[in-house]
Amino acid sequence: PSSSRRASVGSNSSSSTTIPTTKALWQRKKQSRGAYKRTEDIIVTNDADDVITATTNTNSQQQQQPKAPNASTSTKAPTLAEQEDLEEARLAALEKEAAEQQFTTPSNLYADVYNSAAATATSTSTTDPTTTLISDSLNEDPLSRTPAKELQLAQKRDALQNTRLNEMFADEDADNAARQAKIKALMEEDDRAWKEERKKRLLGKYAGVESWEEVEKMLGEDRKKEVKEMEMKVDIAKQAGVTLTMLEAPDTDESVSSKENNKSNFNPTIGVAGKSSWFAQEDNIDLESEFQSLPKTADGESGSADKDKGNLLKEDGPRFVNGKLTSREQLMGISVGSAGGWSLEVYPGDFVVHRKYGIGRYERTVLKPKSKLTQEEKEAAENRRKEIINDMMKDGKQLDEIQRFVETFGTEADKDPISNPLSTLLEIAYGDAVVHVPIDRAYRLSRYRAGDAAIKPRLSRVKGEAWSKAKQKVEISTVQMAQDVLALYATRETLSRPPFDPSREGEVQNFEKSFTFEPTPDQQKCFEDVENDMVWRSRPMDRLICGDVGFGKTEVAMRALFRAVANGRQAAMLAPTGVLAAQHYKNIVKRMGEDTEHKFNIALLRGGMGKNTKKGRELRAAIAAGETQIVIGTHALLSNGMMFHDLGLLTVDEEQRFGVNQKERLKLICNCVDVLTLSATPIPRTLQMSLSGIRDTSTIRSPPPMRKPTISYVQEYDETIVRDAIERELAREGQVFYVVPRISQLEEASSMLTKIFPELRVIQAHGRMPRGQAEENVASFAEGNHDVLLATTVIENGVDIPRVNTIIIQNAQAFGMSTLYQLRGRVGRSDVQAFAYFFHKNDFITEQSAQRLQAMADLHELGSGFDVANRDLEIRGAGSLLGTEQSGMAARVGFDLYMRMLKKSMRQLRGLDLPVVPRSNVLLPGAEGSIEWVDGSAKNEKAAANSYLLPESYIEDAKERSQEESKARLAESTHQLVEITNGWKETYGAIPSKLQKSLKALHLHACLRQLGVDVVGLERGTGDCILRSPGLRPRHWAMICSQLPRGSPPKGLDVIFPARFSFSNDDTEITGGQRVDLEELLNNPQYGDDDEEWDALDEEEIEAMKEISSAQNIKRLSEVDTDNYPRFVVKALGKTAKKGSRVDALLKVLLPPSKVVFQKQQRDKEKAKVATELREKRELIAKQKKEQEKLGSRRMGYQY
């Protein structure tokens, strides 16, 4: 028993307190004269059996213990007053004697010792010397005791007390020891059972192995089984028309070899929630080390090479993931796709969204018997089972055995692929169930992406209506958004500006020859898109050019700038930094400045050239007067005092670097002005606007030749790696960028570099340097005068130095994703291998910064800028497209499903969503029906065959004539063209006969634009006229035919849909003049949520827009693919129609359907505008009502 328990024996107090000294005790009691209300005040009398204790509760009464049964008194006890006097006298004598001998009486004698000793004095044997001594001492005169005797007596009393206590608790101690031993045994048994259960749970079937020889044997069997099962899954998916590819699990090894493959060992610990417990870490390590320490053979022979064990686990067999031994198949992801255009790539643990069931978690792929068989499969299975039964009867099997085998038909025990067809299923876990999705229905799944990607979504429940209600709310939101978008389209059509003259395109082509590189295919497509927007459309251009760093976006902008100036307009280029603006100014002056044949007046407006400075006033005056044709500048271009003479084009480079205020200012400047935006990583809202079709977008994905991807390292800061990286770059005579996030960190980084490399030539560049100093330092560095450029993000844009092929970014967690990607793009601008080091500090890592750094580690291939923007969209979200708030509805159902629902709502509202063709290429013999410019004479004068040119005699004023020609050339419909010609008749008189012939060509092009036709030409041999329409779909033609007279297409106009766009394995041809079976053509007019047709629409539309050909590159019909795209066909037009009458023949069959398309689209836009206006009015009324109610309640409150 412990000493604390011994000290409390003999006392009934409810709490233990410090025992006062004997002197202090008696002095207090003398003062109180019997009022014993203090805690733990114990009185020792001559009668050892009477112990009175005052408890800690001062309100309780004194309690008296009963006397022992053998208690007796030898003498009469003195009175209390007498005892107090005697004790006081004895204490005085003791104090005097102790002072003389410099010895004090012990003050820590426990009262319970005296009490216990006194209580047992009379009942113990008189032969015990200790008892006799104590008994004698009780009758002895207290004044006769010496201090030494007093101390001896106290020690003997303690020894007696301990003996009594040990005897008293001996049985209890024995019981406790037995109980503790039993508890220990139970805990050890429970621990062994728990470890065994944990081992089975984490190691699976490998839990019972006893040697690595057994492990290798089981691994070999597992490999064969997994390979066979994966082959079956792929074959079954292929039979279902789906492409299934098994993806290897991401490598979790942190070795150098993985780093060299661009898989950085980036695995930060983020926050307290991200840290695993100490017990879990130790438990996992213990289990893994136990598995790794297995002997080589069952006899106990030790393994010769432990490295082989680790390699065996990591390469071919299972791996330890979070302490659990996971098989290779469980870690593999899948990539599923079909020819229809949909695709899905997921790994186990990824969150996915099913349209019907909601947000779930992908677990694995499984093979299970098909639940629904086609009629052919049922017949084949029945025949196969009969064959099996006949074979068993021929082999002499017993009837009972055959009957038992027949019972296995259709179950998992039936291994015959014909009798029991299997299906590859995707296992998706939900909150209350597990759903198996057939591989051919994987298009119903999409990866869950939302603004807060770092937060795990809550799994949906299959049972209940929570998911359907959430979808209904999102659907209402998408319908409203679609109405707003269509209303925006209608508003855009009201905007117009004078288009650029196509006759000036010859000058643009001459300028293009100064480009010393061969344009990539994507670059060429961007050139055509910008030309079509500027020359062949009446509404202002608003196009985003999204291309990787160094992929040629600037060349697209240069040609647009030249086109604007060649047409007599001004052009401006806006850059976010002075370094980038200076770089653009240098390049543009070199290509089209005053020293070139073009002799354009180009100016640079930058910081320090305000309107109050002399240079600033002179430059602004020249711009306002039109003397300056091209101006390149920073934010100064957005100032309120900036005035242009005739601004025709504004190019914005690195759009993501400008804030909301700057963009609002841009809207004011760019009213009815063409805008061309360049960005490698557009902001999420801009990207979503481009994906949803609100904003025109062109993408450059093809890299320049000989370009290599930059090897990226993402890891915690290490000074040794910094030294090695710089040494390696200097050894190959290169230069290095060293970037820090803040100016205050430059000196620290400079000191570190100087400490490592005392002779290193370092120069700095940042935004707070004197005017022009940063650009001068960058230029000096580019000339090779320094080894390292230590800078902030001022070098993010506009720095193109091929010699620099190593960049080191310190505190990378403090940068945004776009900045990180732009900084990495500063290197690798030549055929030399480039390296990028992203150093971070784990203590400052957040959820989003970790995801940004992970994206930099993953997306390192050339042309991944668009993917980086998509990842940024996934991390941050897109917010509201047309409003100012930054939170949208995508988080409810995931971004992919939200965009699908939005596009579906837009299609349902628009009805006929044929892609717009700004420019059709008519390749009829003799340039019949063409409005393209050709060389007209030997003097290289420009002329047009059957073009839109108006005779000078009809409209004499040149400017007025040019404006009317542009209106006619860009008419969106024949209805609009008729209105224009009627205005001519009223203003200028009757239309000449030659002009009427030219107007037929304009009517033809208006019809072709409405029907989405990009190429028209005659087929050799047959003479059939082919009109290719890449965006035409069966639903479009069915809707058009339903509104034509008698519900049939015009006679002589046939339509052919390739097999991939029809519902059969062959091409579908719809003959003109015959009634169309709309139900068969549409297949499902409602296009339900689970219809695959909706999934193919997005990819098909994108591909269709890519295939729309530009007239300047197509000379013959044989140069384009027409067989694999929808097309109109006018049979034998080349043979039956005479020369000069082919346009009339085409107009006869094209006018009715194009009129239907135009009217339907106009009605849809008007409905959308009305719906938007009504909703805005309702919201305004509701807001006013709410404000009135609030005001009324306040007034009522004032009355009281």
JSON list of N, CA and C in Angstrom, two decimals, residues 981-1031:
[
{"chain": "A", "resi": 981, "resn": "THR", "atom": "N", "xyz": [-30.83, 45.83, -100.31]},
{"chain": "A", "resi": 981, "resn": "THR", "atom": "CA", "xyz": [-31.08, 46.19, -101.72]},
{"chain": "A", "resi": 981, "resn": "THR", "atom": "C", "xyz": [-32.30, 47.08, -101.87]},
{"chain": "A", "resi": 982, "resn": "ASN", "atom": "N", "xyz": [-33.31, 46.89, -101.03]},
{"chain": "A", "resi": 982, "resn": "ASN", "atom": "CA", "xyz": [-34.47, 47.79, -101.08]},
{"chain": "A", "resi": 982, "resn": "ASN", "atom": "C", "xyz": [-34.06, 49.21, -100.69]},
{"chain": "A", "resi": 983, "resn": "GLY", "atom": "N", "xyz": [-33.14, 49.32, -99.74]},
{"chain": "A", "resi": 983, "resn": "GLY", "atom": "CA", "xyz": [-32.65, 50.65, -99.39]},
{"chain": "A", "resi": 983, "resn": "GLY", "atom": "C", "xyz": [-31.87, 51.28, -100.52]},
{"chain": "A", "resi": 984, "resn": "TRP", "atom": "N", "xyz": [-31.12, 50.47, -101.29]},
{"chain": "A", "resi": 984, "resn": "TRP", "atom": "CA", "xyz": [-30.42, 51.00, -102.45]},
{"chain": "A", "resi": 984, "resn": "TRP", "atom": "C", "xyz": [-31.41, 51.56, -103.48]},
{"chain": "A", "resi": 985, "resn": "LYS", "atom": "N", "xyz": [-32.46, 50.81, -103.69]},
{"chain": "A", "resi": 985, "resn": "LYS", "atom": "CA", "xyz": [-33.44, 51.25, -104.69]},
{"chain": "A", "resi": 985, "resn": "LYS", "atom": "C", "xyz": [-34.04, 52.58, -104.30]},
{"chain": "A", "resi": 986, "resn": "GLU", "atom": "N", "xyz": [-34.33, 52.75, -103.01]},
{"chain": "A", "resi": 986, "resn": "GLU", "atom": "CA", "xyz": [-34.93, 54.00, -102.57]},
{"chain": "A", "resi": 986, "resn": "GLU", "atom": "C", "xyz": [-33.94, 55.16, -102.63]},
{"chain": "A", "resi": 987, "resn": "THR", "atom": "N", "xyz": [-32.67, 54.86, -102.38]},
{"chain": "A", "resi": 987, "resn": "THR", "atom": "CA", "xyz": [-31.67, 55.94, -102.30]},
{"chain": "A", "resi": 987, "resn": "THR", "atom": "C", "xyz": [-31.00, 56.22, -103.64]},
{"chain": "A", "resi": 988, "resn": "TYR", "atom": "N", "xyz": [-30.63, 55.14, -104.34]},
{"chain": "A", "resi": 988, "resn": "TYR", "atom": "CA", "xyz": [-29.80, 55.32, -105.55]},
{"chain": "A", "resi": 988, "resn": "TYR", "atom": "C", "xyz": [-30.52, 54.95, -106.85]},
{"chain": "A", "resi": 989, "resn": "GLY", "atom": "N", "xyz": [-31.73, 54.44, -106.74]},
{"chain": "A", "resi": 989, "resn": "GLY", "atom": "CA", "xyz": [-32.47, 54.10, -107.95]},
{"chain": "A", "resi": 989, "resn": "GLY", "atom": "C", "xyz": [-32.41, 52.62, -108.25]},
{"chain": "A", "resi": 990, "resn": "ALA", "atom": "N", "xyz": [-32.87, 52.27, -109.46]},
{"chain": "A", "resi": 990, "resn": "ALA", "atom": "CA", "xyz": [-32.95, 50.87, -109.86]},
{"chain": "A", "resi": 990, "resn": "ALA", "atom": "C", "xyz": [-31.56, 50.25, -109.90]},
{"chain": "A", "resi": 991, "resn": "ILE", "atom": "N", "xyz": [-31.51, 48.96, -109.61]},
{"chain": "A", "resi": 991, "resn": "ILE", "atom": "CA", "xyz": [-30.25, 48.23, -109.55]},
{"chain": "A", "resi": 991, "resn": "ILE", "atom": "C", "xyz": [-29.86, 47.79, -110.95]},
{"chain": "A", "resi": 992, "resn": "PRO", "atom": "N", "xyz": [-28.64, 48.06, -111.40]},
{"chain": "A", "resi": 992, "resn": "PRO", "atom": "CA", "xyz": [-28.22, 47.61, -112.73]},
{"chain": "A", "resi": 992, "resn": "PRO", "atom": "C", "xyz": [-28.25, 46.10, -112.85]},
{"chain": "A", "resi": 993, "resn": "SER", "atom": "N", "xyz": [-28.39, 45.62, -114.09]},
{"chain": "A", "resi": 993, "resn": "SER", "atom": "CA", "xyz": [-28.49, 44.18, -114.33]},
{"chain": "A", "resi": 993, "resn": "SER", "atom": "C", "xyz": [-27.21, 43.45, -113.91]},
{"chain": "A", "resi": 994, "resn": "LYS", "atom": "N", "xyz": [-26.03, 44.06, -114.14]},
{"chain": "A", "resi": 994, "resn": "LYS", "atom": "CA", "xyz": [-24.78, 43.41, -113.74]},
{"chain": "A", "resi": 994, "resn": "LYS", "atom": "C", "xyz": [-24.70, 43.26, -112.24]},
{"chain": "A", "resi": 995, "resn": "LEU", "atom": "N", "xyz": [-25.19, 44.25, -111.53]},
{"chain": "A", "resi": 995, "resn": "LEU", "atom": "CA", "xyz": [-25.18, 44.18, -110.07]},
{"chain": "A", "resi": 995, "resn": "LEU", "atom": "C", "xyz": [-26.17, 43.13, -109.57]},
{"chain": "A", "resi": 996, "resn": "GLN", "atom": "N", "xyz": [-27.29, 42.96, -110.25]},
{"chain": "A", "resi": 996, "resn": "GLN", "atom": "CA", "xyz": [-28.25, 41.94, -109.85]},
{"chain": "A", "resi": 996, "resn": "GLN", "atom": "C", "xyz": [-27.65, 40.55, -109.93]},
{"chain": "A", "resi": 997, "resn": "LYS", "atom": "N", "xyz": [-26.81, 40.32, -110.95]},
{"chain": "A", "resi": 997, "resn": "LYS", "atom": "CA", "xyz": [-26.14, 39.03, -111.08]},
{"chain": "A", "resi": 997, "resn": "LYS", "atom": "C", "xyz": [-25.16, 38.81, -109.93]},
{"chain": "A", "resi": 998, "resn": "SER", "atom": "N", "xyz": [-24.45, 39.88, -109.54]},
{"chain": "A", "resi": 998, "resn": "SER", "atom": "CA", "xyz": [-23.53, 39.77, -108.41]},
{"chain": "A", "resi": 998, "resn": "SER", "atom": "C", "xyz": [-24.28, 39.54, -107.10]},
{"chain": "A", "resi": 999, "resn": "LEU", "atom": "N", "xyz": [-25.48, 40.12, -106.99]},
{"chain": "A", "resi": 999, "resn": "LEU", "atom": "CA", "xyz": [-26.25, 39.94, -105.76]},
{"chain": "A", "resi": 999, "resn": "LEU", "atom": "C", "xyz": [-26.68, 38.50, -105.56]},
{"chain": "A", "resi": 1000, "resn": "LYS", "atom": "N", "xyz": [-26.84, 37.74, -106.66]},
{"chain": "A", "resi": 1000, "resn": "LYS", "atom": "CA", "xyz": [-27.18, 36.33, -106.52]},
{"chain": "A", "resi": 1000, "resn": "LYS", "atom": "C", "xyz": [-26.07, 35.57, -105.79]},
{"chain": "A", "resi": 1001, "resn": "ALA", "atom": "N", "xyz": [-24.83, 35.93, -106.09]},
{"chain": "A", "resi": 1001, "resn": "ALA", "atom": "CA", "xyz": [-23.71, 35.30, -105.38]},
{"chain": "A", "resi": 1001, "resn": "ALA", "atom": "C", "xyz": [-23.76, 35.64, -103.89]},
{"chain": "A", "resi": 1002, "resn": "LEU", "atom": "N", "xyz": [-24.13, 36.88, -103.55]},
{"chain": "A", "resi": 1002, "resn": "LEU", "atom": "CA", "xyz": [-24.25, 37.26, -102.14]},
{"chain": "A", "resi": 1002, "resn": "LEU", "atom": "C", "xyz": [-25.38, 36.52, -101.45]},
{"chain": "A", "resi": 1003, "resn": "HIS", "atom": "N", "xyz": [-26.51, 36.33, -102.17]},
{"chain": "A", "resi": 1003, "resn": "HIS", "atom": "CA", "xyz": [-27.61, 35.54, -101.61]},
{"chain": "A", "resi": 1003, "resn": "HIS", "atom": "C", "xyz": [-27.17, 34.10, -101.38]},
{"chain": "A", "resi": 1004, "resn": "LEU", "atom": "N", "xyz": [-26.40, 33.55, -102.30]},
{"chain": "A", "resi": 1004, "resn": "LEU", "atom": "CA", "xyz": [-25.90, 32.18, -102.14]},
{"chain": "A", "resi": 1004, "resn": "LEU", "atom": "C", "xyz": [-25.03, 32.05, -100.90]},
{"chain": "A", "resi": 1005, "resn": "HIS", "atom": "N", "xyz": [-24.14, 33.01, -100.69]},
{"chain": "A", "resi": 1005, "resn": "HIS", "atom": "CA", "xyz": [-23.27, 32.95, -99.52]},
{"chain": "A", "resi": 1005, "resn": "HIS", "atom": "C", "xyz": [-24.04, 33.14, -98.23]},
{"chain": "A", "resi": 1006, "resn": "ALA", "atom": "N", "xyz": [-25.10, 33.94, -98.25]},
{"chain": "A", "resi": 1006, "resn": "ALA", "atom": "CA", "xyz": [-25.94, 34.08, -97.05]},
{"chain": "A", "resi": 1006, "resn": "ALA", "atom": "C", "xyz": [-26.61, 32.76, -96.72]},
{"chain": "A", "resi": 1007, "resn": "CYS", "atom": "N", "xyz": [-27.10, 32.04, -97.73]},
{"chain": "A", "resi": 1007, "resn": "CYS", "atom": "CA", "xyz": [-27.71, 30.73, -97.50]},
{"chain": "A", "resi": 1007, "resn": "CYS", "atom": "C", "xyz": [-26.68, 29.72, -96.98]},
{"chain": "A", "resi": 1008, "resn": "LEU", "atom": "N", "xyz": [-25.50, 29.74, -97.55]},
{"chain": "A", "resi": 1008, "resn": "LEU", "atom": "CA", "xyz": [-24.46, 28.80, -97.13]},
{"chain": "A", "resi": 1008, "resn": "LEU", "atom": "C", "xyz": [-24.05, 29.04, -95.67]},
{"chain": "A", "resi": 1009, "resn": "ARG", "atom": "N", "xyz": [-23.97, 30.31, -95.26]},
{"chain": "A", "resi": 1009, "resn": "ARG", "atom": "CA", "xyz": [-23.63, 30.60, -93.87]},
{"chain": "A", "resi": 1009, "resn": "ARG", "atom": "C", "xyz": [-24.70, 30.07, -92.92]},
{"chain": "A", "resi": 1010, "resn": "GLN", "atom": "N", "xyz": [-25.97, 30.27, -93.29]},
{"chain": "A", "resi": 1010, "resn": "GLN", "atom": "CA", "xyz": [-27.05, 29.81, -92.42]},
{"chain": "A", "resi": 1010, "resn": "GLN", "atom": "C", "xyz": [-27.05, 28.30, -92.25]},
{"chain": "A", "resi": 1011, "resn": "LEU", "atom": "N", "xyz": [-26.70, 27.57, -93.30]},
{"chain": "A", "resi": 1011, "resn": "LEU", "atom": "CA", "xyz": [-26.72, 26.11, -93.26]},
{"chain": "A", "resi": 1011, "resn": "LEU", "atom": "C", "xyz": [-25.38, 25.51, -92.85]},
{"chain": "A", "resi": 1012, "resn": "GLY", "atom": "N", "xyz": [-24.40, 26.34, -92.51]},
{"chain": "A", "resi": 1012, "resn": "GLY", "atom": "CA", "xyz": [-23.13, 25.84, -92.02]},
{"chain": "A", "resi": 1012, "resn": "GLY", "atom": "C", "xyz": [-22.27, 25.21, -93.09]},
{"chain": "A", "resi": 1013, "resn": "VAL", "atom": "N", "xyz": [-22.41, 25.61, -94.34]},
{"chain": "A", "resi": 1013, "resn": "VAL", "atom": "CA", "xyz": [-21.64, 25.03, -95.45]},
{"chain": "A", "resi": 1013, "resn": "VAL", "atom": "C", "xyz": [-20.34, 25.81, -95.59]},
{"chain": "A", "resi": 1014, "resn": "ASP", "atom": "N", "xyz": [-19.22, 25.09, -95.59]},
{"chain": "A", "resi": 1014, "resn": "ASP", "atom": "CA", "xyz": [-17.93, 25.78, -95.70]},
{"chain": "A", "resi": 1014, "resn": "ASP", "atom": "C", "xyz": [-17.27, 25.59, -97.07]},
{"chain": "A", "resi": 1015, "resn": "VAL", "atom": "N", "xyz": [-17.59, 24.51, -97.80]},
{"chain": "A", "resi": 1015, "resn": "VAL", "atom": "CA", "xyz": [-16.97, 24.24, -99.10]},
{"chain": "A", "resi": 1015, "resn": "VAL", "atom": "C", "xyz": [-18.05, 23.79, -100.07]},
{"chain": "A", "resi": 1016, "resn": "VAL", "atom": "N", "xyz": [-18.02, 24.35, -101.28]},
{"chain": "A", "resi": 1016, "resn": "VAL", "atom": "CA", "xyz": [-18.93, 23.97, -102.36]},
{"chain": "A", "resi": 1016, "resn": "VAL", "atom": "C", "xyz": [-18.08, 23.67, -103.59]},
{"chain": "A", "resi": 1017, "resn": "GLY", "atom": "N", "xyz": [-18.34, 22.54, -104.22]},
{"chain": "A", "resi": 1017, "resn": "GLY", "atom": "CA", "xyz": [-17.58, 22.19, -105.42]},
{"chain": "A", "resi": 1017, "resn": "GLY", "atom": "C", "xyz": [-18.22, 21.05, -106.17]},
{"chain": "A", "resi": 1018, "resn": "LEU", "atom": "N", "xyz": [-17.78, 20.84, -107.39]},
{"chain": "A", "resi": 1018, "resn": "LEU", "atom": "CA", "xyz": [-18.30, 19.76, -108.24]},
{"chain": "A", "resi": 1018, "resn": "LEU", "atom": "C", "xyz": [-17.39, 18.54, -108.13]},
{"chain": "A", "resi": 1019, "resn": "GLU", "atom": "N", "xyz": [-18.05, 17.39, -108.05]},
{"chain": "A", "resi": 1019, "resn": "GLU", "atom": "CA", "xyz": [-17.31, 16.13, -107.98]},
{"chain": "A", "resi": 1019, "resn": "GLU", "atom": "C", "xyz": [-16.97, 15.65, -109.38]},
{"chain": "A", "resi": 1020, "resn": "ARG", "atom": "N", "xyz": [-15.75, 15.24, -109.55]},
{"chain": "A", "resi": 1020, "resn": "ARG", "atom": "CA", "xyz": [-15.33, 14.79, -110.88]},
{"chain": "A", "resi": 1020, "resn": "ARG", "atom": "C", "xyz": [-16.05, 13.50, -111.26]},
{"chain": "A", "resi": 1021, "resn": "GLY", "atom": "N", "xyz": [-16.36, 13.39, -112.53]},
{"chain": "A", "resi": 1021, "resn": "GLY", "atom": "CA", "xyz": [-17.01, 12.19, -113.04]},
{"chain": "A", "resi": 1021, "resn": "GLY", "atom": "C", "xyz": [-18.52, 12.28, -112.99]},
{"chain": "A", "resi": 1022, "resn": "THR", "atom": "N", "xyz": [-19.08, 12.35, -111.79]},
{"chain": "A", "resi": 1022, "resn": "THR", "atom": "CA", "xyz": [-20.54, 12.38, -111.63]},
{"chain": "A", "resi": 1022, "resn": "THR", "atom": "C", "xyz": [-21.12, 13.77, -111.90]},
{"chain": "A", "resi": 1023, "resn": "GLY", "atom": "N", "xyz": [-20.33, 14.80, -111.62]},
{"chain": "A", "resi": 1023, "resn": "GLY", "atom": "CA", "xyz": [-20.85, 16.16, -111.77]},
{"chain": "A", "resi": 1023, "resn": "GLY", "atom": "C", "xyz": [-21.73, 16.59, -110.63]},
{"chain": "A", "resi": 1024, "resn": "ASP", "atom": "N", "xyz": [-21.80, 15.77, -109.54]},
{"chain": "A", "resi": 1024, "resn": "ASP", "atom": "CA", "xyz": [-22.60, 16.14, -108.38]},
{"chain": "A", "resi": 1024, "resn": "ASP", "atom": "C", "xyz": [-21.98, 17.34, -107.68]},
{"chain": "A", "resi": 1025, "resn": "CYS", "atom": "N", "xyz": [-22.83, 18.22, -107.22]},
{"chain": "A", "resi": 1025, "resn": "CYS", "atom": "CA", "xyz": [-22.37, 19.38, -106.44]},
{"chain": "A", "resi": 1025, "resn": "CYS", "atom": "C", "xyz": [-22.40, 19.01, -104.96]},
{"chain": "A", "resi": 1026, "resn": "ILE", "atom": "N", "xyz": [-21.23, 19.05, -104.32]},
{"chain": "A", "resi": 1026, "resn": "ILE", "atom": "CA", "xyz": [-21.09, 18.68, -102.91]},
{"chain": "A", "resi": 1026, "resn": "ILE", "atom": "C", "xyz": [-21.01, 19.97, -102.08]},
{"chain": "A", "resi": 1027, "resn": "LEU", "atom": "N", "xyz": [-21.86, 20.05, -101.07]},
{"chain": "A", "resi": 1027, "resn": "LEU", "atom": "CA", "xyz": [-21.85, 21.18, -100.15]},
{"chain": "A", "resi": 1027, "resn": "LEU", "atom": "C", "xyz": [-21.61, 20.62, -98.74]},
{"chain": "A", "resi": 1028, "resn": "ARG", "atom": "N", "xyz": [-20.37, 20.69, -98.28]},
{"chain": "A", "resi": 1028, "resn": "ARG", "atom": "CA", "xyz": [-20.01, 20.10, -96.99]},
{"chain": "A", "resi": 1028, "resn": "ARG", "atom": "C", "xyz": [-20.45, 20.99, -95.84]},
{"chain": "A", "resi": 1029, "resn": "SER", "atom": "N", "xyz": [-21.13, 20.37, -94.86]},
{"chain": "A", "resi": 1029, "resn": "SER", "atom": "CA", "xyz": [-21.60, 21.09, -93.67]},
{"chain": "A", "resi": 1029, "resn": "SER", "atom": "C", "xyz": [-21.14, 20.32, -92.44]},
{"chain": "A", "resi": 1030, "resn": "PRO", "atom": "N", "xyz": [-19.94, 20.60, -91.91]},
{"chain": "A", "resi": 1030, "resn": "PRO", "atom": "CA", "xyz": [-19.40, 19.80, -90.81]},
{"chain": "A", "resi": 1030, "resn": "PRO", "atom": "C", "xyz": [-20.26, 19.80, -89.55]},
{"chain": "A", "resi": 1031, "resn": "GLY", "atom": "N", "xyz": [-21.01, 20.86, -89.30]},
{"chain": "A", "resi": 1031, "resn": "GLY", "atom": "CA", "xyz": [-21.80, 20.93, -88.07]},
{"chain": "A", "resi": 1031, "resn": "GLY", "atom": "C", "xyz": [-23.21, 20.44, -88.19]}
]
